[in-house]
XYZ file of C-alpha atoms in Angstrom:
535
model
C 84.980 59.572 150.918
C 86.120 63.133 151.748
C 87.118 65.089 154.853
C 86.126 68.680 155.576
C 88.142 70.728 156.237
C 90.748 69.097 154.028
C 93.809 69.691 156.255
C 96.313 66.844 156.384
C 96.562 67.089 160.173
C 93.597 67.361 162.559
C 93.992 68.411 166.198
C 91.863 67.500 169.195
C 89.074 70.024 169.729
C 88.534 70.782 166.051
C 85.269 70.113 164.199
C 85.430 67.776 161.199
C 82.968 66.243 158.737
C 83.562 62.927 156.956
C 81.363 62.719 153.805
C 80.403 59.575 151.884
C 79.697 60.063 148.169
C 78.398 57.446 145.675
C 79.318 58.240 142.092
C 76.300 58.160 139.769
C 73.952 57.786 142.683
C 72.365 61.177 142.337
C 68.566 61.114 142.629
C 68.417 57.739 144.399
C 67.177 57.435 147.943
C 70.277 56.165 149.701
C 70.766 55.196 153.231
C 74.279 54.811 154.605
C 76.178 52.531 156.886
C 79.420 53.528 158.635
C 82.325 51.649 160.105
C 84.205 54.162 162.227
C 86.289 54.420 165.356
C 84.604 55.541 168.564
C 81.128 55.299 166.984
C 78.419 53.823 169.170
C 75.505 54.929 166.955
C 76.754 55.433 163.382
C 74.718 57.896 161.309
C 72.611 56.821 158.325
C 73.193 59.975 156.353
C 76.031 60.686 153.943
C 77.870 62.864 156.483
C 79.530 61.880 159.687
C 79.947 65.065 161.749
C 82.243 65.236 164.816
C 81.847 68.486 166.750
C 84.982 68.215 168.936
C 87.329 65.606 167.680
C 89.678 63.833 170.104
C 92.599 61.443 169.764
C 90.169 58.548 170.253
C 88.526 59.453 166.920
C 91.689 58.500 165.105
C 91.298 55.456 162.880
C 89.867 54.135 159.592
C 86.459 55.250 158.299
C 84.428 53.270 155.688
C 80.943 53.658 154.308
C 78.467 51.968 151.925
C 75.034 52.815 150.581
C 71.775 50.920 150.051
C 68.797 51.876 147.898
C 65.736 49.592 147.596
C 67.343 46.260 146.767
C 70.747 47.696 145.756
C 73.692 47.491 148.174
C 77.109 48.919 147.316
C 80.399 47.584 148.512
C 82.371 49.118 151.350
C 84.442 52.107 150.379
C 88.188 52.188 150.733
C 89.294 53.108 154.212
C 89.847 56.757 155.003
C 92.334 57.199 157.863
C 91.716 60.066 160.233
C 94.661 61.036 162.469
C 93.986 63.312 165.409
C 96.976 64.807 167.218
C 97.323 66.556 170.510
C 97.117 70.276 169.913
C 99.792 71.416 172.404
C 102.551 73.444 170.725
C 106.157 73.593 171.913
C 108.280 76.692 172.411
C 111.947 76.301 171.379
C 114.963 78.620 171.460
C 117.611 79.069 168.808
C 120.299 78.836 170.004
C 118.987 76.497 172.672
C 120.515 78.291 175.690
C 117.996 79.476 178.276
C 120.766 81.555 179.894
C 121.876 84.365 177.578
C 123.628 87.695 178.057
C 122.880 91.327 177.276
C 123.484 91.975 173.595
C 123.010 88.414 172.354
C 120.515 87.460 169.627
C 117.994 84.687 170.224
C 114.942 83.401 168.309
C 111.866 82.095 170.161
C 109.924 79.666 167.960
C 106.441 78.120 168.329
C 106.277 74.611 166.855
C 103.066 72.617 166.271
C 103.739 68.994 165.479
C 102.546 68.119 161.981
C 101.330 71.671 161.392
C 103.252 72.181 158.158
C 101.094 73.475 155.369
C 98.227 74.530 157.616
C 97.199 78.191 157.716
C 98.082 78.966 161.297
C 98.237 82.250 163.072
C 99.921 82.438 166.459
C 99.375 84.075 169.781
C 102.153 84.723 172.275
C 102.374 85.242 175.969
C 105.783 86.777 176.529
C 107.695 89.337 178.504
C 108.071 92.787 176.940
C 105.606 92.137 174.094
C 103.367 95.134 173.607
C 102.387 93.975 170.110
C 102.818 90.199 170.092
C 103.677 88.726 166.667
C 101.276 86.490 164.773
C 104.024 84.405 163.182
C 105.619 81.343 164.696
C 108.932 83.129 165.400
C 109.837 85.928 167.755
C 113.382 87.253 167.221
C 115.167 89.215 169.939
C 117.969 91.131 168.234
C 119.855 92.567 171.219
C 118.599 91.019 174.412
C 118.307 93.059 177.588
C 117.353 92.077 181.107
C 113.763 93.159 180.397
C 113.520 90.250 177.908
C 113.846 87.802 180.792
C 110.720 85.850 181.622
C 108.415 83.063 180.462
C 107.370 82.517 176.853
C 104.396 80.409 175.660
C 102.307 80.263 172.485
C 99.252 78.721 170.853
C 98.034 78.311 167.282
C 94.796 79.334 165.604
C 93.154 78.353 162.307
C 89.623 79.403 161.446
C 87.771 79.232 164.741
C 89.965 76.581 166.287
C 92.524 77.385 169.026
C 95.218 74.985 170.136
C 96.225 74.622 173.754
C 98.842 76.934 175.212
C 102.331 75.513 175.161
C 104.347 74.895 178.290
C 106.265 77.963 179.440
C 109.962 78.199 178.624
C 111.891 80.650 180.800
C 114.557 82.882 179.294
C 117.120 84.527 181.595
C 119.105 87.525 180.378
C 121.976 88.680 182.584
C 124.806 91.165 182.366
C 127.705 90.570 180.005
C 129.970 87.919 181.511
C 133.654 88.482 182.121
C 135.829 85.400 181.830
C 138.435 84.599 184.450
C 141.970 83.803 183.286
C 144.322 81.679 185.369
C 147.975 80.940 184.637
C 150.011 77.956 185.763
C 152.671 78.317 186.915
C 152.574 82.035 187.633
C 156.280 82.028 188.527
C 158.484 79.979 186.262
C 162.050 79.455 185.191
C 163.138 81.022 181.886
C 162.283 78.807 178.929
C 159.575 76.821 180.728
C 156.030 76.296 179.446
C 153.012 78.023 180.895
C 149.337 77.033 180.592
C 146.540 79.598 180.328
C 142.992 78.609 181.348
C 139.917 80.697 180.505
C 136.824 80.073 182.619
C 133.427 81.453 181.662
C 129.923 80.952 183.061
C 128.025 77.951 181.651
C 131.122 76.434 179.981
C 129.129 73.818 178.016
C 127.127 76.439 176.110
C 129.126 76.448 172.879
C 131.925 78.863 173.792
C 135.052 79.334 171.710
C 138.079 81.122 173.125
C 140.464 83.876 172.052
C 143.939 84.368 173.516
C 145.936 87.606 173.626
C 149.188 89.038 174.879
C 148.732 92.265 176.846
C 151.152 94.965 175.675
C 151.518 98.071 177.888
C 150.201 101.260 176.266
C 151.686 104.046 178.366
C 150.034 106.849 176.395
C 146.548 105.521 177.193
C 147.500 104.191 180.628
C 146.123 100.829 179.567
C 147.135 97.786 177.537
C 146.607 96.784 173.948
C 145.928 93.168 173.063
C 147.846 91.183 170.457
C 146.303 87.899 169.287
C 148.583 84.956 170.053
C 149.525 82.492 167.272
C 146.609 80.121 166.618
C 144.745 81.918 169.397
C 141.580 82.812 167.462
C 138.374 80.941 168.257
C 139.889 77.789 169.753
C 137.537 75.110 171.003
C 139.693 74.354 174.042
C 139.527 76.541 177.137
C 143.297 76.218 177.650
C 146.317 77.482 175.733
C 149.973 76.453 176.212
C 152.878 78.854 175.659
C 156.191 77.119 175.135
C 159.568 78.599 175.989
C 158.417 81.512 178.128
C 161.519 83.631 178.858
C 160.279 87.036 180.052
C 157.573 88.349 182.318
C 154.467 88.947 180.206
C 150.759 89.687 180.573
C 147.921 87.710 178.969
C 144.143 88.025 178.607
C 141.374 85.895 177.120
C 137.784 86.277 175.999
C 135.054 83.952 174.724
C 132.519 83.998 171.900
C 129.491 81.984 170.795
C 126.459 82.046 168.494
C 125.841 83.225 164.930
C 126.376 86.122 164.606
C 129.081 85.566 167.190
C 128.674 87.276 170.514
C 131.884 88.147 172.405
C 132.401 88.578 176.114
C 134.578 91.293 177.542
C 138.291 90.611 177.956
C 139.422 89.002 181.181
C 141.529 90.866 183.688
C 145.193 90.621 182.623
C 147.234 87.926 184.318
C 151.008 88.160 184.551
C 153.408 85.269 184.144
C 156.525 86.103 186.124
C 159.882 84.865 184.900
C 163.059 84.862 186.976
C 165.100 85.894 183.930
C 168.262 87.594 185.155
C 168.790 89.173 181.730
C 165.563 91.212 181.784
C 166.034 94.630 180.176
C 163.949 96.275 182.925
C 164.454 96.259 186.676
C 162.848 97.764 189.753
C 164.637 99.026 192.863
C 162.961 99.726 196.210
C 164.059 102.273 198.796
C 164.218 101.363 201.616
C 165.206 97.901 200.336
C 162.908 95.629 202.322
C 159.614 93.788 201.880
C 157.818 94.886 205.060
C 157.041 98.493 205.988
C 155.191 100.379 208.656
C 151.952 102.232 208.027
C 152.562 105.688 206.478
C 156.166 104.899 205.525
C 157.407 106.633 202.372
C 158.703 104.157 199.812
C 160.263 104.922 196.418
C 160.074 102.489 193.506
C 162.459 103.288 190.653
C 162.437 101.709 187.186
C 165.811 101.144 185.530
C 166.689 100.231 181.954
C 167.410 101.761 178.571
C 163.909 103.179 178.051
C 162.456 106.682 178.090
C 158.907 105.897 179.211
C 157.909 103.962 182.300
C 154.950 103.142 184.422
C 154.735 101.298 187.726
C 151.769 98.976 188.107
C 150.455 97.240 191.175
C 148.270 94.250 191.914
C 146.664 94.360 195.331
C 145.679 91.505 197.576
C 142.002 92.156 196.883
C 142.539 91.518 193.155
C 142.643 95.093 191.821
C 145.073 96.080 189.063
C 146.026 99.769 188.886
C 148.797 102.241 188.033
C 150.991 104.300 190.307
C 149.427 107.780 190.378
C 152.434 109.579 191.933
C 154.906 108.970 189.130
C 157.868 111.350 188.694
C 159.955 110.337 185.707
C 160.873 106.732 186.329
C 160.147 106.820 190.085
C 156.912 106.042 191.867
C 156.461 107.366 195.403
C 153.971 105.491 197.532
C 152.642 105.969 201.013
C 152.036 102.657 202.738
C 148.611 103.501 204.120
C 147.030 100.398 202.582
C 146.570 97.512 204.976
C 147.179 94.682 202.526
C 149.981 93.176 200.449
C 150.717 94.664 197.044
C 152.922 93.472 194.167
C 154.675 96.162 192.122
C 156.527 95.997 188.818
C 157.771 98.243 186.001
C 156.547 98.327 182.415
C 158.382 100.128 179.623
C 156.898 101.769 176.555
C 158.258 98.955 174.401
C 156.601 96.186 176.411
C 159.427 95.111 178.738
C 158.538 93.989 182.256
C 160.651 93.957 185.367
C 160.411 91.270 187.978
C 157.778 91.948 190.620
C 158.420 92.908 194.223
C 156.094 92.456 197.173
C 155.351 95.259 199.608
C 153.480 94.451 202.837
C 152.368 96.758 205.621
C 152.462 96.062 209.349
C 148.918 96.534 210.661
C 149.980 96.499 214.315
C 151.553 99.897 215.034
C 153.418 98.449 218.027
C 154.463 95.220 216.336
C 157.812 94.451 214.667
C 158.586 94.057 210.986
C 161.077 91.669 209.392
C 163.828 93.426 207.481
C 164.503 91.141 204.504
C 165.667 91.768 200.914
C 163.068 92.582 198.274
C 164.852 90.853 195.400
C 166.059 87.237 195.155
C 169.417 86.529 196.791
C 172.107 84.951 194.618
C 173.216 81.493 195.714
C 176.516 81.691 197.586
C 176.025 85.315 198.655
C 175.668 86.454 202.267
C 172.459 87.924 203.671
C 171.338 89.353 206.998
C 167.783 89.432 208.341
C 166.812 91.609 211.265
C 163.797 92.784 213.239
C 162.693 96.406 213.637
C 160.137 98.529 215.466
C 158.810 101.870 214.325
C 160.568 103.527 217.279
C 163.658 101.323 217.349
C 165.486 100.141 214.239
C 167.945 97.704 215.826
C 166.594 95.076 218.208
C 168.233 92.336 220.240
C 166.735 89.269 221.856
C 164.925 88.346 218.623
C 163.814 84.861 217.575
C 163.769 83.981 213.862
C 161.583 81.406 212.126
C 162.038 79.671 208.772
C 158.831 78.137 207.384
C 157.281 78.428 210.880
C 160.164 76.514 212.492
C 162.335 78.185 215.117
C 165.856 78.401 213.734
C 167.658 78.407 217.121
C 166.511 78.649 220.711
C 168.900 81.429 221.679
C 167.779 84.979 220.795
C 170.020 87.233 218.738
C 170.091 90.643 217.103
C 170.102 89.452 213.500
C 170.096 86.302 211.421
C 173.221 86.010 209.246
C 173.583 83.471 206.457
C 177.138 83.577 205.109
C 176.546 81.511 201.955
C 172.936 81.236 200.884
C 171.795 77.953 199.312
C 168.529 76.854 197.756
C 167.537 75.179 201.018
C 167.457 78.626 202.664
C 164.591 79.700 200.402
C 161.208 80.067 202.084
C 159.116 82.130 204.498
C 160.812 84.020 207.337
C 159.447 85.944 210.306
C 160.800 87.346 213.541
C 159.495 87.514 217.123
C 160.259 90.224 219.653
C 158.807 90.514 223.144
C 156.074 88.034 222.306
C 154.977 89.898 219.151
C 155.492 88.374 215.712
C 156.092 90.096 212.424
C 154.325 89.077 209.248
C 156.170 86.450 207.235
C 157.955 87.245 203.975
C 159.298 84.991 201.257
C 163.038 85.031 200.537
C 163.884 83.718 197.073
C 167.272 82.231 196.164
C 168.572 82.601 192.617
C 170.774 79.767 191.328
C 173.658 80.656 188.984
C 175.186 78.626 186.132
C 177.478 75.925 187.604
C 178.982 78.422 190.030
C 180.233 80.643 187.171
C 179.224 84.144 186.259
C 176.939 83.968 183.252
C 178.308 87.289 182.015
C 181.586 85.566 181.091
C 179.885 83.088 178.749
C 180.441 85.152 175.558
C 184.200 85.350 176.326
C 184.550 81.600 176.678
C 182.434 81.075 173.600
C 184.971 83.094 171.595
C 187.828 81.069 173.132
C 186.075 77.854 172.134
C 185.563 79.036 168.557
C 189.246 80.049 168.222
C 190.377 76.674 169.535
C 188.009 74.880 167.173
C 189.371 76.721 164.139
C 192.922 76.043 165.326
C 192.208 72.317 165.628
C 190.889 72.200 162.071
C 194.052 73.947 160.760
C 196.273 71.495 162.673
C 194.296 68.558 161.268
C 194.810 69.811 157.716
C 198.568 70.272 158.309
C 198.869 66.770 159.735
C 197.007 65.276 156.795
C 199.342 67.105 154.423
C 202.440 65.908 156.368
C 201.240 62.324 156.368
C 200.529 62.440 152.655
C 203.979 63.978 151.918
C 205.699 61.271 153.980
C 203.572 58.545 152.364
C 202.717 57.144 155.752
C 201.516 53.636 156.218
C 197.768 53.231 155.886
C 197.396 51.507 159.263
C 199.139 54.251 161.209
C 197.432 56.935 159.144
C 194.051 55.465 160.112
C 195.038 55.446 163.764
C 196.164 59.063 163.511
C 192.802 60.200 162.200
C 190.835 58.161 164.758
C 192.816 59.374 167.724
C 192.761 62.992 166.565
C 188.965 62.985 166.183
C 188.659 61.432 169.616
C 190.820 64.099 171.282
C 189.110 66.884 169.397
C 185.565 65.747 170.164
C 186.180 64.886 173.804
C 187.881 68.108 174.804
C 185.822 70.523 172.746
C 182.434 69.032 173.685
C 183.239 68.952 177.393
C 184.921 72.339 177.735
C 181.801 74.120 179.048
C 180.695 71.340 181.348
C 183.284 72.214 183.992
C 183.698 75.305 186.082
C 187.518 75.419 185.692
C 187.606 76.059 181.945
C 191.281 77.168 181.904
C 192.517 73.766 183.060
C 190.525 71.935 180.410
C 191.688 74.211 177.605
C 195.274 73.600 178.742
C 194.700 69.840 178.805
C 193.210 70.003 175.326
C 196.289 71.757 173.946
C 198.594 69.289 175.739
C 196.716 66.404 174.169
C 197.209 67.930 170.736
C 200.966 68.260 171.372
C 201.209 64.654 172.581
C 199.324 63.471 169.559
C 201.657 65.428 167.284
C 204.666 63.693 168.876
C 202.907 60.373 168.365
C 202.689 61.065 164.656
C 206.354 62.032 164.378
C 207.526 58.834 166.069
C 205.056 56.291 164.701
C 204.858 57.204 161.016
C 207.970 56.014 159.183
C 208.814 57.441 155.781
C 209.068 54.965 152.930
């Protein structure tokens, strides 16, 4: 038994012929019987012809022949399998949302069609000369490639059905969004970067960079962070952040890998008092009136500077009126702006906030731009454009009235951390905008600049203690001291040495503790002289 055509897979709608052949039966007058699926009136000839085959024709086919008084046996079963002829359109990679510049392959798949001589027809966007193969490769996608794609197969005179339409959407190149947490941190703390991109489940990997100011190009160059190339996680942790720094991210996917643009730089601000760059503001206050002239001056041991600003509406830009290390601004903008300095070697100053009073007749709060050191005194006042010193002013801290009686200014003689927060003033029923006053905590009430001096004192004392220990050991050995007392000497000496030296920097009054340490050594020396008897 044979099938014509001899394809291994038959599809509904095709025409097939099943032929029954009896070996050695040539010349005899044979009639034929058929056992076949979906056959109400089986033919008596050697061929069983099906003009438009359907799935119901699937099954086993057998035949036998009879001639005069001769009857053959039933043939072996021939199984005919008829499949639905609807192809499927697939994408590689499988994302229906892609971006300008990406590469994608559209493929037409016919189930079980391997080995058959198919040609293909396509219905697709932007196809002037549709391909006849089962793949359509888009090298650099553009928005004009967006649309529906469908296909069908053809062999000889048979056409399959059209596939369902798969819709491809090509949009502009995405720009990831970088967030930092926290954005203000204490020196040495850890900061987490998060990179968010559209369709986050679509196989993105992430790249992490440090933004280094490039003053010659008025831009930034990007340095890849350690282990920051092609990470699977959309977050990156930086340990031990000590200085203000800028960071960016980008994402990539596919093969060949497609990369997004870099994110907008995000700055991590550190309250490091030892920063090599600083920014001063004149006049020294946060709030200003419209059209005030304000000077921002960068200070530090650098020859090249730029002042950058980040506005309330999310725009990052440079100061365009830069004279040497000073930026002159005119407060015509009606929103808050953060300013900072960047040096040619990548140092950042702390940022300062500048806000503008929108109400020309309203007051402004006169408050310091920079953080106030704990224990220092500070005065806050209220001012009008036409009158700098006002009386009968009410002051608020975190929206709470400080005192009911009005005054000319708010004086805090010794600032503490509890004084940190938002302040505003009220004059004649009009309120100023609120500004944040930051309080900087020092090291245990001591000036950190004196730390190197006390470190040297500690080292000298430590060396002295070791010399004394060696002398005492020599004296004890020369006097052949008793082993019990000698053991006590060593134990007590180590105790005094460890206790005083390890605790010297834990107290604010270091002079007293150094004196006590030396007194302890003297007492211990007397103890040795009286307790160790010569033999």
